[in-house]
Amino acid sequence: MNFPQMYKIRQEFPRLGINDIKSAVRSVLSSSDLKNRIGSGARVGITAGSRGINSIDLILQEVVSYVKSCGGMPVLLAAMGSHGGGSPAGQRKILNSLGITEEKTGAPVICSTDCIVIGQAFYGDIYLIREALECDAVIAVNRIKPHTSFHGDFESGLLKMLAVGLGGPPGAASLHRCQPHLLSKAVEEAGKAVLNVLPVSLGLAILEDAYDEVRKIVAIQPEVLSETEKTLLNEARSYLPGLPVSELDVLIVDEIGKNFSGTGMDTNVIGRLRIEGSPEPALPRIKRIVVLDLAREAHGNAYGIGLADFATSRLVRKMDRKAVYLNALTSTFVRRAMIPMTFPSDREAIWAALVSTGTPEPEKSRLIRIHNTLHLSEMLVSESVFQEISSLPHIHKIAGPGILKFNSKGNLAPF
């Protein structure tokens, strides 16, 4: 079989990133009324999640510094639901990998799964980690972004951080018993219940641009947190990057991992949910997806591998099945943890994907290779895709045409 000729291209998105993150954080905090909400000597909990938010270590460092300047005693609260294998040690391992340590941020990092029930929602119990309730004030810090499993007024953001992140493993498991179409409602109800119980003094919302760079930081008073988050979610949608075409024969993804998306691959990018009872997105339409490797930063959690059709043996070998299965069982989206057809090398996996599409001329296939679903500015596209997009003003050719380059083991060279 002949593989398609490939071109390396760059998609140009508006660059909207903040240059000086620490100054931006300091500015929004100073403009808020946080100082009036923190008493001298108050124990202030600051949420620290498991997502690979750009510059999150610097953001938390500045929040810690500001709290200290207000006379507070800051602590960082691991807020990641069931991530980290549902254990304090696993939580700390993830936070360490993100640079969220006491040495880096200047505040102790509390990792715990000691949770108590603080109320009831339509789906069941609402939980909070005990350490959050022991704080005199709490600052919720999180990125606001469209979710990869459900859509609604509230998706990934501050309310979800309060409802699921600070709910620990039992809180995450309880909320995810909902049907997918009810998850946004569940996040809203549980998040508002937590706001009524927990002394939340401020929400700090982070929005990223298409380059995964911090675009905006917004300080939100708890009284208007939910309404403001709704508005910011709509803004965040407008920054999402995507593939340059809506139909493909094969998509090659070099790496998956929770550092790129909670589902390993962003479902908004690949057009797949794999949730029973939920319709698949109309676009993009991708016949076959091949995943080649697992990011080191994922710590073995290959949740989302089941979104692909083909995988390599080295990816499967790196899987921490306990972490993957816990994630799948907690979310109830078990198809995302199912291992696809597996091949010893990249060449064999890609070959199988092309053959399985049934195309009579594989060299003319519509194929794209990306680093991951978070970083979509540079990619390799096949001849047929390039001819379709080459005249678009935001598409720039870097190199090509050329062949896919494999090493002696049949694995692709970096691009």
Short mmCIF file of C-alpha atoms in Angstrom, two decimals:
data_model
loop_
_atom_site.label_atom_id
_atom_site.label_comp_id
_atom_site.label_asym_id
_atom_site.label_seq_id
_atom_site.Cartn_x
_atom_site.Cartn_y
_atom_site.Cartn_z
CA MET A 1 0.00 0.00 0.00
CA ASN A 2 1.15 3.50 -0.77
CA PHE A 3 0.57 6.11 1.92
CA PRO A 4 -0.68 9.54 0.81
CA GLN A 5 1.77 12.34 0.15
CA MET A 6 1.72 14.76 3.08
CA TYR A 7 2.10 18.51 3.59
CA LYS A 8 3.02 20.25 6.81
CA ILE A 9 0.72 23.22 7.37
CA ARG A 10 0.03 25.85 9.98
CA GLN A 11 -3.39 27.13 10.95
CA GLU A 12 -3.30 30.75 12.04
CA PHE A 13 -5.64 31.58 14.89
CA PRO A 14 -5.94 34.97 16.58
CA ARG A 15 -3.18 35.25 19.20
CA LEU A 16 -4.87 36.61 22.28
CA GLY A 17 -2.63 35.35 25.06
CA ILE A 18 -1.67 37.41 28.12
CA ASN A 19 2.06 38.15 28.19
CA ASP A 20 2.53 38.74 31.93
CA ILE A 21 0.38 36.19 33.75
CA LYS A 22 1.38 37.12 37.28
CA SER A 23 0.70 40.82 36.76
CA ALA A 24 -2.68 40.00 35.23
CA VAL A 25 -3.65 37.84 38.22
CA ARG A 26 -2.48 40.49 40.66
CA SER A 27 -4.46 43.15 38.78
CA VAL A 28 -7.79 41.29 38.79
CA LEU A 29 -7.41 40.29 42.43
CA SER A 30 -6.58 43.85 43.45
CA SER A 31 -9.64 45.10 41.58
CA SER A 32 -11.90 42.61 43.37
CA ASP A 33 -13.25 42.87 46.91
CA LEU A 34 -11.38 39.76 48.04
CA LYS A 35 -9.36 41.72 50.59
CA ASN A 36 -12.57 42.68 52.39
CA ARG A 37 -13.72 39.06 52.48
CA ILE A 38 -10.58 37.63 54.09
CA GLY A 39 -10.01 38.27 57.77
CA SER A 40 -6.55 38.46 59.31
CA GLY A 41 -5.32 34.95 60.06
CA ALA A 42 -8.12 33.36 58.02
CA ARG A 43 -7.44 29.92 56.58
CA VAL A 44 -8.04 30.33 52.85
CA GLY A 45 -8.47 27.26 50.65
CA ILE A 46 -7.52 27.64 46.98
CA THR A 47 -8.64 24.93 44.58
CA ALA A 48 -6.01 23.13 42.52
CA GLY A 49 -7.30 20.86 39.76
CA SER A 50 -5.77 18.12 37.64
CA ARG A 51 -6.07 19.81 34.25
CA GLY A 52 -3.00 21.02 32.38
CA ILE A 53 -4.03 24.68 32.38
CA ASN A 54 -1.35 26.90 30.88
CA SER A 55 0.69 28.67 33.61
CA ILE A 56 -1.51 27.27 36.38
CA ASP A 57 1.50 27.12 38.70
CA LEU A 58 2.15 30.84 38.20
CA ILE A 59 -1.53 31.68 38.61
CA LEU A 60 -1.78 29.80 41.90
CA GLN A 61 1.53 31.25 43.06
CA GLU A 62 0.16 34.76 42.60
CA VAL A 63 -3.16 33.92 44.29
CA VAL A 64 -1.23 32.56 47.27
CA SER A 65 0.92 35.68 47.40
CA TYR A 66 -2.10 37.96 47.29
CA VAL A 67 -3.91 36.05 50.03
CA LYS A 68 -0.84 36.39 52.23
CA SER A 69 -0.73 40.13 51.54
CA CYS A 70 -4.33 40.31 52.79
CA GLY A 71 -3.36 38.64 56.05
CA GLY A 72 -4.73 35.22 55.13
CA MET A 73 -3.14 31.80 55.57
CA PRO A 74 -3.48 30.06 52.17
CA VAL A 75 -3.62 26.32 51.56
CA LEU A 76 -4.08 24.59 48.21
CA LEU A 77 -6.89 22.04 48.06
CA ALA A 78 -6.55 19.19 45.57
CA ALA A 79 -9.85 19.40 43.68
CA MET A 80 -10.03 16.70 41.03
CA GLY A 81 -12.89 14.35 41.82
CA SER A 82 -11.77 10.79 41.13
CA HIS A 83 -8.64 11.70 39.17
CA GLY A 84 -5.30 10.57 40.50
CA GLY A 85 -6.70 7.08 40.94
CA GLY A 86 -8.97 8.34 43.71
CA SER A 87 -6.13 8.46 46.25
CA PRO A 88 -4.27 11.31 48.01
CA ALA A 89 -0.96 9.95 46.72
CA GLY A 90 -2.27 9.94 43.16
CA GLN A 91 -3.60 13.47 43.53
CA ARG A 92 -0.24 14.71 44.77
CA LYS A 93 1.56 13.01 41.91
CA ILE A 94 -0.59 14.85 39.37
CA LEU A 95 -0.21 18.21 41.11
CA ASN A 96 3.56 17.74 41.35
CA SER A 97 3.71 17.15 37.60
CA LEU A 98 1.89 20.45 37.06
CA GLY A 99 4.33 22.35 39.27
CA ILE A 100 1.71 22.76 41.98
CA THR A 101 3.88 22.20 45.03
CA GLU A 102 4.46 24.07 48.27
CA GLU A 103 7.96 24.95 47.11
CA LYS A 104 6.67 26.48 43.87
CA THR A 105 3.48 28.17 45.07
CA GLY A 106 4.34 29.07 48.66
CA ALA A 107 1.37 27.28 50.24
CA PRO A 108 0.86 23.78 51.68
CA VAL A 109 -0.90 21.37 49.33
CA ILE A 110 -3.66 19.29 50.91
CA CYS A 111 -4.59 16.05 49.16
CA SER A 112 -7.50 14.16 50.63
CA THR A 113 -10.41 11.86 49.87
CA ASP A 114 -12.07 12.33 53.27
CA CYS A 115 -15.51 13.46 52.13
CA ILE A 116 -18.80 14.17 53.88
CA VAL A 117 -22.35 14.64 52.60
CA ILE A 118 -23.41 18.29 52.67
CA GLY A 119 -26.75 18.08 50.89
CA GLN A 120 -28.99 16.40 48.38
CA ALA A 121 -29.51 16.99 44.67
CA PHE A 122 -32.01 15.42 42.28
CA TYR A 123 -29.43 12.75 41.43
CA GLY A 124 -28.33 11.90 44.99
CA ASP A 125 -25.83 13.01 47.64
CA ILE A 126 -23.60 16.08 47.32
CA TYR A 127 -20.15 15.65 48.85
CA LEU A 128 -17.30 17.92 49.91
CA ILE A 129 -13.83 17.10 51.12
CA ARG A 130 -13.68 17.79 54.85
CA GLU A 131 -10.66 20.08 54.54
CA ALA A 132 -12.62 22.53 52.37
CA LEU A 133 -15.25 22.91 55.08
CA GLU A 134 -12.54 23.64 57.62
CA CYS A 135 -11.47 26.76 55.71
CA ASP A 136 -12.63 30.25 56.65
CA ALA A 137 -12.69 31.23 52.98
CA VAL A 138 -12.37 29.42 49.64
CA ILE A 139 -11.20 30.69 46.26
CA ALA A 140 -12.35 28.56 43.32
CA VAL A 141 -9.83 28.62 40.48
CA ASN A 142 -10.50 26.86 37.19
CA ARG A 143 -10.55 27.12 33.43
CA ILE A 144 -13.93 27.65 31.78
CA LYS A 145 -14.23 25.53 28.67
CA PRO A 146 -16.79 23.47 26.73
CA HIS A 147 -17.00 19.96 28.16
CA THR A 148 -16.18 16.81 26.23
CA SER A 149 -19.14 14.73 27.44
CA PHE A 150 -22.08 17.07 27.85
CA HIS A 151 -23.30 20.53 26.89
CA GLY A 152 -25.48 23.11 28.60
CA ASP A 153 -25.28 26.36 30.55
CA PHE A 154 -22.58 24.92 32.81
CA GLU A 155 -19.80 22.66 31.60
CA SER A 156 -16.13 22.72 32.65
CA GLY A 157 -15.69 25.64 35.00
CA LEU A 158 -16.04 26.98 38.50
CA LEU A 159 -19.33 25.32 39.46
CA LYS A 160 -17.99 21.97 38.29
CA MET A 161 -14.83 22.56 40.32
CA LEU A 162 -16.99 23.08 43.41
CA ALA A 163 -19.45 20.27 42.68
CA VAL A 164 -17.11 17.57 41.37
CA GLY A 165 -13.53 18.66 42.04
CA LEU A 166 -14.05 19.36 45.74
CA GLY A 167 -16.51 16.46 45.96
CA GLY A 168 -13.70 13.93 45.76
CA PRO A 169 -14.24 10.41 44.42
CA PRO A 170 -17.69 9.93 46.00
CA GLY A 171 -18.88 13.33 44.79
CA ALA A 172 -17.77 12.59 41.25
CA ALA A 173 -19.34 9.13 41.31
CA SER A 174 -22.62 10.47 42.69
CA LEU A 175 -23.01 13.22 40.10
CA HIS A 176 -22.04 11.01 37.18
CA ARG A 177 -24.93 8.67 37.89
CA CYS A 178 -26.98 11.18 35.89
CA GLN A 179 -27.89 10.61 32.31
CA PRO A 180 -25.56 12.68 30.08
CA HIS A 181 -28.29 15.15 29.10
CA LEU A 182 -28.80 15.97 32.80
CA LEU A 183 -25.15 16.54 33.73
CA SER A 184 -25.17 20.29 33.14
CA LYS A 185 -28.25 20.61 35.35
CA ALA A 186 -26.54 18.44 37.98
CA VAL A 187 -23.43 20.63 37.96
CA GLU A 188 -25.59 23.73 38.38
CA GLU A 189 -27.67 22.32 41.24
CA ALA A 190 -24.73 20.83 43.13
CA GLY A 191 -22.50 23.84 42.52
CA LYS A 192 -25.10 26.25 43.86
CA ALA A 193 -25.66 23.98 46.87
CA VAL A 194 -21.94 24.09 47.62
CA LEU A 195 -22.00 27.90 47.35
CA ASN A 196 -24.67 27.93 50.06
CA VAL A 197 -22.55 25.80 52.40
CA LEU A 198 -18.95 26.64 51.63
CA PRO A 199 -17.53 30.12 52.41
CA VAL A 200 -16.55 30.85 48.80
CA SER A 201 -15.04 34.34 48.69
CA LEU A 202 -14.13 34.50 45.01
CA GLY A 203 -14.12 32.63 41.74
CA LEU A 204 -11.13 33.05 39.46
CA ALA A 205 -12.04 32.07 35.90
CA ILE A 206 -9.41 31.32 33.26
CA LEU A 207 -10.12 31.39 29.53
CA GLU A 208 -7.65 30.10 26.95
CA ASP A 209 -7.24 30.96 23.28
CA ALA A 210 -6.78 28.54 20.40
CA TYR A 211 -3.07 28.19 21.21
CA ASP A 212 -3.75 26.93 24.74
CA GLU A 213 -2.51 30.27 26.11
CA VAL A 214 -4.29 32.21 28.83
CA ARG A 215 -6.56 34.71 27.10
CA LYS A 216 -8.45 36.18 30.03
CA ILE A 217 -8.56 35.99 33.82
CA VAL A 218 -11.74 37.12 35.54
CA ALA A 219 -12.40 37.57 39.26
CA ILE A 220 -16.05 36.80 40.07
CA GLN A 221 -17.92 37.55 43.27
CA PRO A 222 -19.75 34.47 44.59
CA GLU A 223 -23.12 36.26 44.42
CA VAL A 224 -22.91 36.46 40.62
CA LEU A 225 -20.71 33.44 39.96
CA SER A 226 -23.24 31.27 38.15
CA GLU A 227 -24.58 33.97 35.84
CA THR A 228 -21.09 35.21 34.98
CA GLU A 229 -19.87 31.69 34.27
CA LYS A 230 -22.66 31.17 31.74
CA THR A 231 -21.53 34.24 29.82
CA LEU A 232 -17.86 33.25 29.94
CA LEU A 233 -18.62 29.74 28.66
CA ASN A 234 -20.14 31.20 25.51
CA GLU A 235 -17.04 33.33 25.06
CA ALA A 236 -14.78 30.31 25.58
CA ARG A 237 -16.59 28.43 22.80
CA SER A 238 -15.53 31.09 20.32
CA TYR A 239 -11.85 30.44 21.08
CA LEU A 240 -11.91 26.68 20.44
CA PRO A 241 -9.56 25.46 17.69
CA GLY A 242 -10.51 22.65 15.34
CA LEU A 243 -9.48 20.63 12.33
CA PRO A 244 -9.41 22.53 9.01
CA VAL A 245 -11.87 20.13 7.34
CA SER A 246 -15.07 18.43 8.45
CA GLU A 247 -14.63 15.05 6.71
CA LEU A 248 -11.68 12.67 6.94
CA ASP A 249 -10.85 9.09 6.15
CA VAL A 250 -8.18 8.79 8.85
CA LEU A 251 -7.02 10.97 11.73
CA ILE A 252 -3.66 10.11 13.31
CA VAL A 253 -3.20 11.39 16.87
CA ASP A 254 0.39 11.21 18.13
CA GLU A 255 -0.51 11.42 21.82
CA ILE A 256 -3.57 11.21 24.03
CA GLY A 257 -3.78 12.06 27.71
CA LYS A 258 -5.72 13.89 30.39
CA ASN A 259 -3.22 16.73 30.18
CA PHE A 260 -4.75 17.47 26.77
CA SER A 261 -8.38 16.70 27.57
CA GLY A 262 -10.35 14.97 30.28
CA THR A 263 -11.26 12.38 27.67
CA GLY A 264 -7.72 11.92 26.36
CA MET A 265 -8.85 13.47 23.07
CA ASP A 266 -11.19 16.44 22.91
CA THR A 267 -14.51 15.10 21.68
CA ASN A 268 -15.33 18.53 20.26
CA VAL A 269 -12.33 18.14 17.94
CA ILE A 270 -12.80 14.53 16.85
CA GLY A 271 -16.60 14.49 16.67
CA ARG A 272 -17.06 11.41 18.86
CA LEU A 273 -18.72 10.95 22.24
CA ARG A 274 -19.09 7.17 22.61
CA ILE A 275 -21.82 7.61 25.21
CA GLU A 276 -24.74 5.20 25.12
CA GLY A 277 -27.99 7.03 24.51
CA SER A 278 -26.31 10.22 23.28
CA PRO A 279 -26.17 11.06 19.57
CA GLU A 280 -22.77 11.57 18.02
CA PRO A 281 -21.88 15.10 16.87
CA ALA A 282 -22.77 15.83 13.25
CA LEU A 283 -19.28 17.16 12.52
CA PRO A 284 -16.52 16.41 11.99
CA ARG A 285 -17.07 13.04 10.34
CA ILE A 286 -13.95 10.91 10.71
CA LYS A 287 -14.06 7.31 9.50
CA ARG A 288 -11.04 6.03 11.46
CA ILE A 289 -8.94 7.38 14.33
CA VAL A 290 -5.48 6.00 15.13
CA VAL A 291 -3.81 6.82 18.48
CA LEU A 292 -0.08 6.23 18.71
CA ASP A 293 1.11 7.03 22.24
CA LEU A 294 0.21 8.17 25.75
CA ALA A 295 1.65 11.41 27.11
CA ARG A 296 4.01 11.05 30.05
CA GLU A 297 2.00 13.70 31.90
CA ALA A 298 -1.06 11.44 31.81
CA HIS A 299 0.56 9.14 34.41
CA GLY A 300 -0.82 6.04 32.74
CA ASN A 301 -4.41 7.25 32.53
CA ALA A 302 -5.35 6.40 28.95
CA TYR A 303 -9.05 7.08 29.46
CA GLY A 304 -10.44 7.96 26.06
CA ILE A 305 -8.50 5.27 24.20
CA GLY A 306 -11.90 3.80 23.35
CA LEU A 307 -12.67 6.86 21.23
CA ALA A 308 -10.16 5.51 18.72
CA ASP A 309 -10.43 2.62 16.27
CA PHE A 310 -6.76 1.62 16.24
CA ALA A 311 -3.90 1.90 18.73
CA THR A 312 -0.28 0.85 19.13
CA SER A 313 1.08 -1.72 21.54
CA ARG A 314 3.31 0.84 23.25
CA LEU A 315 0.32 2.97 24.16
CA VAL A 316 -1.54 -0.01 25.61
CA ARG A 317 1.55 -1.07 27.58
CA LYS A 318 1.65 2.34 29.27
CA MET A 319 -1.96 2.11 30.47
CA ASP A 320 -2.64 2.14 34.19
CA ARG A 321 -5.78 0.08 33.97
CA LYS A 322 -6.84 0.80 37.53
CA ALA A 323 -6.85 4.55 36.82
CA VAL A 324 -8.56 4.11 33.45
CA TYR A 325 -11.26 1.82 34.79
CA LEU A 326 -11.92 4.04 37.82
CA ASN A 327 -12.38 7.00 35.48
CA ALA A 328 -14.71 5.02 33.21
CA LEU A 329 -16.78 3.55 36.02
CA THR A 330 -17.06 6.91 37.79
CA SER A 331 -18.23 8.67 34.63
CA THR A 332 -20.25 5.58 33.55
CA PHE A 333 -18.94 6.13 30.00
CA VAL A 334 -17.31 2.71 29.82
CA ARG A 335 -16.91 2.55 26.02
CA ARG A 336 -14.20 5.19 26.30
CA ALA A 337 -12.02 2.74 28.23
CA MET A 338 -12.32 -0.13 25.74
CA ILE A 339 -9.08 -0.99 23.98
CA PRO A 340 -9.32 -0.76 20.16
CA MET A 341 -7.54 -2.96 17.62
CA THR A 342 -3.87 -2.87 18.57
CA PHE A 343 -0.77 -3.16 16.38
CA PRO A 344 2.97 -3.38 17.14
CA SER A 345 3.95 -0.27 15.19
CA ASP A 346 2.64 3.04 13.89
CA ARG A 347 3.00 1.84 10.31
CA GLU A 348 0.83 -1.23 10.89
CA ALA A 349 -1.84 0.70 12.81
CA ILE A 350 -2.10 3.40 10.14
CA TRP A 351 -2.05 0.80 7.37
CA ALA A 352 -4.93 -1.06 9.02
CA ALA A 353 -6.90 2.17 9.38
CA LEU A 354 -6.50 3.01 5.69
CA VAL A 355 -7.38 -0.53 4.57
CA SER A 356 -10.48 -0.59 6.76
CA THR A 357 -11.95 2.51 5.12
CA GLY A 358 -12.43 0.47 1.95
CA THR A 359 -10.96 3.16 -0.27
CA PRO A 360 -9.73 1.75 -3.62
CA GLU A 361 -6.91 4.32 -3.78
CA PRO A 362 -5.35 4.73 -0.32
CA GLU A 363 -2.79 7.22 -1.63
CA LYS A 364 -5.70 9.59 -2.28
CA SER A 365 -7.15 9.23 1.22
CA ARG A 366 -8.13 12.24 3.28
CA LEU A 367 -5.69 11.96 6.16
CA ILE A 368 -4.48 14.31 8.89
CA ARG A 369 -1.81 13.79 11.53
CA ILE A 370 -1.87 15.94 14.69
CA HIS A 371 0.29 16.11 17.82
CA ASN A 372 -2.77 15.96 20.09
CA THR A 373 -6.24 17.51 20.16
CA LEU A 374 -5.14 20.50 22.23
CA HIS A 375 -2.42 21.82 19.94
CA LEU A 376 -3.84 22.19 16.45
CA SER A 377 -1.83 25.00 14.90
CA GLU A 378 0.60 22.69 13.06
CA MET A 379 -0.26 19.36 11.45
CA LEU A 380 0.37 17.09 8.49
CA VAL A 381 -2.36 16.84 5.87
CA SER A 382 -2.63 14.58 2.84
CA GLU A 383 -2.61 15.82 -0.75
CA SER A 384 -6.40 15.71 -1.10
CA VAL A 385 -6.93 17.70 2.10
CA PHE A 386 -4.24 20.21 1.16
CA GLN A 387 -5.84 20.91 -2.20
CA GLU A 388 -9.10 21.72 -0.44
CA ILE A 389 -7.68 24.11 2.17
CA SER A 390 -4.54 25.61 0.58
CA SER A 391 -6.31 28.75 -0.62
CA LEU A 392 -7.82 29.59 2.78
CA PRO A 393 -6.28 32.75 4.29
CA HIS A 394 -5.52 31.16 7.69
CA ILE A 395 -3.73 28.12 6.19
CA HIS A 396 0.01 28.35 5.50
CA LYS A 397 2.17 25.69 3.90
CA ILE A 398 5.37 24.92 5.84
CA ALA A 399 6.73 21.95 3.88
CA GLY A 400 5.81 19.23 1.44
CA PRO A 401 4.79 17.24 -0.32
CA GLY A 402 6.62 14.35 1.30
CA ILE A 403 6.13 10.83 2.56
CA LEU A 404 5.34 9.74 6.10
CA LYS A 405 8.72 8.93 7.65
CA PHE A 406 9.01 5.76 9.73
CA ASN A 407 12.05 4.55 11.69
CA SER A 408 13.45 1.02 11.66
CA LYS A 409 10.79 -0.10 14.15
CA GLY A 410 8.00 1.19 11.93
CA ASN A 411 7.19 4.17 14.13
CA LEU A 412 6.70 7.70 12.87
CA ALA A 413 9.38 10.34 13.24
CA PRO A 414 8.33 13.55 15.03
CA PHE A 415 7.14 16.38 12.82
#
